[in-house]
Amino acid sequence: MKAIQKQRMAWALTGSGHYLRECIDIINRLEDVDLFLSKAAAEILQQYGYQHKVGKVYQDKTASAVPVELFYHGAYHTVVIAPSTSNTVAKMVCGISDNLVTNIFAQAGKCRVPTIVYACDTEPELESEAPRENMVKVYPRRIDLENVDKLKTFEETTVVADMQQLSSAIQTRLACLKASSS
């Protein structure tokens, strides 16, 4: 197995616009990040008009999610899935890995790569940004909230409920990596 010289962060985007702008802002401030886009994420980035500045961008264009092989070679120290739709959370909870993002989650777990998930549906009532900067009320279903709770029990998985928690979890993870390399 080919060893990777410098590990990177893998950041996966799903088809959610919920705090997408803020997630892109965080991505743009980080170093050594590769972006993984679901088919819906590629569409939603264009729809919202957000730009990212990252190393490599992988899109969901292969049936077997070819880029997941990078996990077997130790390319990534951390996976961030943010924002994560209720559909993606449900698939991850059920062990379904039928697209690039859910495959990344599964392979990260199998390779013991810590994962941070910003689940969109964490409260019974939310405000979310829709395309063209319109704020809308969203009422997650009971099943969506239950799936978020189930995801919190997964090994090597940190589930966060807001942008402050996301930023904090990423900074904590990076500090931990820095301390272990010293």
Short mmCIF file of C-alpha atoms in Angstrom, two decimals:
data_model
loop_
_atom_site.label_atom_id
_atom_site.label_comp_id
_atom_site.label_asym_id
_atom_site.label_seq_id
_atom_site.Cartn_x
_atom_site.Cartn_y
_atom_site.Cartn_z
CA MET A 1 0.00 0.00 0.00
CA LYS A 2 1.39 3.39 -1.02
CA ALA A 3 1.92 5.72 1.96
CA ILE A 4 0.68 9.29 1.79
CA GLN A 5 3.23 11.96 2.72
CA LYS A 6 0.83 14.51 4.21
CA GLN A 7 -2.68 13.69 5.31
CA ARG A 8 -5.51 16.02 4.40
CA MET A 9 -9.05 16.75 5.51
CA ALA A 10 -11.87 15.32 3.39
CA TRP A 11 -14.95 17.58 3.36
CA ALA A 12 -18.14 16.23 1.83
CA LEU A 13 -21.06 18.38 0.78
CA THR A 14 -24.57 17.03 0.27
CA GLY A 15 -27.57 18.68 -1.37
CA SER A 16 -28.41 21.02 1.49
CA GLY A 17 -28.29 24.80 1.45
CA HIS A 18 -28.67 24.91 5.25
CA TYR A 19 -25.70 27.03 6.39
CA LEU A 20 -23.91 26.11 3.17
CA ARG A 21 -22.41 29.61 2.84
CA GLU A 22 -20.93 29.34 6.33
CA CYS A 23 -19.55 25.87 5.60
CA ILE A 24 -17.89 27.17 2.43
CA ASP A 25 -16.41 30.05 4.47
CA ILE A 26 -14.86 27.52 6.89
CA ILE A 27 -13.55 25.39 4.01
CA ASN A 28 -11.95 28.45 2.42
CA ARG A 29 -10.08 29.26 5.67
CA LEU A 30 -8.63 25.76 6.06
CA GLU A 31 -5.50 24.30 4.51
CA ASP A 32 -5.12 20.89 2.95
CA VAL A 33 -8.79 20.16 2.24
CA ASP A 34 -10.20 18.01 -0.54
CA LEU A 35 -13.86 18.46 -1.40
CA PHE A 36 -16.24 15.58 -2.14
CA LEU A 37 -19.51 16.55 -3.81
CA SER A 38 -22.63 14.47 -4.07
CA LYS A 39 -24.55 14.94 -7.32
CA ALA A 40 -27.00 17.17 -5.44
CA ALA A 41 -24.16 19.19 -3.89
CA ALA A 42 -22.72 19.98 -7.31
CA GLU A 43 -26.16 21.28 -8.34
CA ILE A 44 -26.79 23.23 -5.15
CA LEU A 45 -23.40 25.00 -5.27
CA GLN A 46 -24.31 26.35 -8.69
CA GLN A 47 -27.85 27.20 -7.60
CA TYR A 48 -26.62 29.19 -4.58
CA GLY A 49 -23.64 30.63 -6.47
CA TYR A 50 -21.03 29.83 -3.77
CA GLN A 51 -17.34 29.49 -4.62
CA HIS A 52 -14.79 27.32 -2.86
CA LYS A 53 -10.99 27.39 -2.87
CA VAL A 54 -9.70 23.89 -2.16
CA GLY A 55 -7.17 21.39 -3.40
CA LYS A 56 -8.93 18.59 -5.20
CA VAL A 57 -12.63 18.32 -5.93
CA TYR A 58 -14.18 14.89 -6.38
CA GLN A 59 -17.67 14.61 -7.82
CA ASP A 60 -20.07 11.70 -7.64
CA LYS A 61 -19.61 10.46 -11.20
CA THR A 62 -18.72 6.79 -10.76
CA ALA A 63 -20.96 3.94 -9.67
CA SER A 64 -18.29 2.52 -7.36
CA ALA A 65 -17.23 5.82 -5.75
CA VAL A 66 -13.63 5.41 -6.93
CA PRO A 67 -12.13 8.19 -4.72
CA VAL A 68 -12.82 6.17 -1.54
CA GLU A 69 -9.69 4.15 -2.27
CA LEU A 70 -7.74 7.14 -0.93
CA PHE A 71 -8.89 6.13 2.56
CA TYR A 72 -7.08 2.80 2.23
CA HIS A 73 -3.86 4.70 1.58
CA GLY A 74 -4.19 6.96 4.64
CA ALA A 75 -4.78 10.14 2.64
CA TYR A 76 -7.16 11.67 5.20
CA HIS A 77 -6.94 12.39 8.91
CA THR A 78 -10.52 13.66 9.25
CA VAL A 79 -13.80 13.62 7.36
CA VAL A 80 -16.29 16.47 7.65
CA ILE A 81 -19.77 16.04 6.20
CA ALA A 82 -21.36 19.46 6.39
CA PRO A 83 -24.06 20.32 5.79
CA SER A 84 -25.64 16.88 5.76
CA THR A 85 -29.19 16.34 4.53
CA SER A 86 -31.69 14.15 6.36
CA ASN A 87 -31.46 11.76 3.40
CA THR A 88 -27.70 11.36 3.85
CA VAL A 89 -28.03 10.98 7.63
CA ALA A 90 -30.70 8.28 7.15
CA LYS A 91 -28.51 6.36 4.72
CA MET A 92 -25.49 6.58 7.03
CA VAL A 93 -27.55 5.36 9.99
CA CYS A 94 -28.85 2.41 7.96
CA GLY A 95 -25.41 1.52 6.61
CA ILE A 96 -26.35 2.38 3.03
CA SER A 97 -23.39 3.54 0.99
CA ASP A 98 -24.76 4.11 -2.48
CA ASN A 99 -23.18 7.44 -3.40
CA LEU A 100 -19.87 9.23 -2.95
CA VAL A 101 -20.70 10.86 0.40
CA THR A 102 -22.21 7.78 2.06
CA ASN A 103 -19.31 5.68 0.73
CA ILE A 104 -16.85 8.13 2.27
CA PHE A 105 -18.64 7.86 5.60
CA ALA A 106 -18.59 4.06 5.46
CA GLN A 107 -14.93 3.85 4.45
CA ALA A 108 -13.88 6.43 7.04
CA GLY A 109 -15.55 4.28 9.68
CA LYS A 110 -13.89 1.11 8.40
CA CYS A 111 -10.50 2.85 8.32
CA ARG A 112 -11.06 4.50 11.73
CA VAL A 113 -10.87 8.03 10.38
CA PRO A 114 -12.72 10.41 12.73
CA THR A 115 -15.78 12.02 11.15
CA ILE A 116 -17.60 15.24 12.02
CA VAL A 117 -21.17 15.52 10.74
CA TYR A 118 -23.19 18.73 10.73
CA ALA A 119 -26.70 17.34 10.44
CA CYS A 120 -29.22 19.89 9.18
CA ASP A 121 -32.26 18.51 10.99
CA THR A 122 -31.38 18.79 14.67
CA GLU A 123 -34.33 20.72 16.13
CA PRO A 124 -38.13 20.44 15.74
CA GLU A 125 -38.18 23.90 14.11
CA LEU A 126 -35.42 25.61 12.13
CA GLU A 127 -34.81 28.55 9.86
CA SER A 128 -32.82 27.73 6.77
CA GLU A 129 -31.55 29.69 3.79
CA ALA A 130 -33.20 28.83 0.51
CA PRO A 131 -31.77 29.79 -2.88
CA ARG A 132 -31.60 33.52 -3.55
CA GLU A 133 -31.10 34.19 0.19
CA ASN A 134 -34.69 33.65 1.29
CA MET A 135 -35.03 32.33 4.83
CA VAL A 136 -37.66 29.63 5.28
CA LYS A 137 -39.09 27.74 8.26
CA VAL A 138 -38.34 24.03 8.27
CA TYR A 139 -39.94 21.43 10.53
CA PRO A 140 -37.89 18.22 10.58
CA ARG A 141 -39.86 15.04 10.92
CA ARG A 142 -39.60 12.83 13.99
CA ILE A 143 -37.70 10.22 11.94
CA ASP A 144 -35.13 12.85 10.94
CA LEU A 145 -34.50 13.80 14.57
CA GLU A 146 -34.33 10.13 15.60
CA ASN A 147 -31.75 9.40 12.89
CA VAL A 148 -29.55 12.25 14.12
CA ASP A 149 -29.71 10.75 17.63
CA LYS A 150 -28.76 7.31 16.25
CA LEU A 151 -25.84 8.78 14.31
CA LYS A 152 -24.47 10.23 17.55
CA THR A 153 -23.87 6.65 18.78
CA PHE A 154 -21.54 5.71 15.89
CA GLU A 155 -17.86 5.10 16.57
CA GLU A 156 -15.41 7.84 15.58
CA THR A 157 -18.37 10.12 14.72
CA THR A 158 -19.06 13.55 16.19
CA VAL A 159 -22.44 15.05 15.35
CA VAL A 160 -22.78 18.81 15.71
CA ALA A 161 -25.97 20.87 15.71
CA ASP A 162 -24.80 24.36 14.73
CA MET A 163 -21.99 26.31 13.13
CA GLN A 164 -20.29 27.12 16.43
CA GLN A 165 -20.13 23.42 17.31
CA LEU A 166 -18.85 22.61 13.81
CA SER A 167 -16.05 25.17 14.05
CA SER A 168 -15.16 24.01 17.54
CA ALA A 169 -15.10 20.32 16.58
CA ILE A 170 -12.82 21.05 13.61
CA GLN A 171 -10.46 23.19 15.69
CA THR A 172 -10.36 20.54 18.43
CA ARG A 173 -9.55 17.85 15.87
CA LEU A 174 -6.80 19.94 14.26
CA ALA A 175 -5.29 20.77 17.67
CA CYS A 176 -5.32 17.07 18.57
CA LEU A 177 -3.50 16.23 15.32
CA LYS A 178 -0.95 18.97 15.93
CA ALA A 179 -0.32 17.77 19.48
CA SER A 180 0.14 14.17 18.37
CA SER A 181 2.66 15.15 15.69
CA SER A 182 4.80 17.16 18.14
#
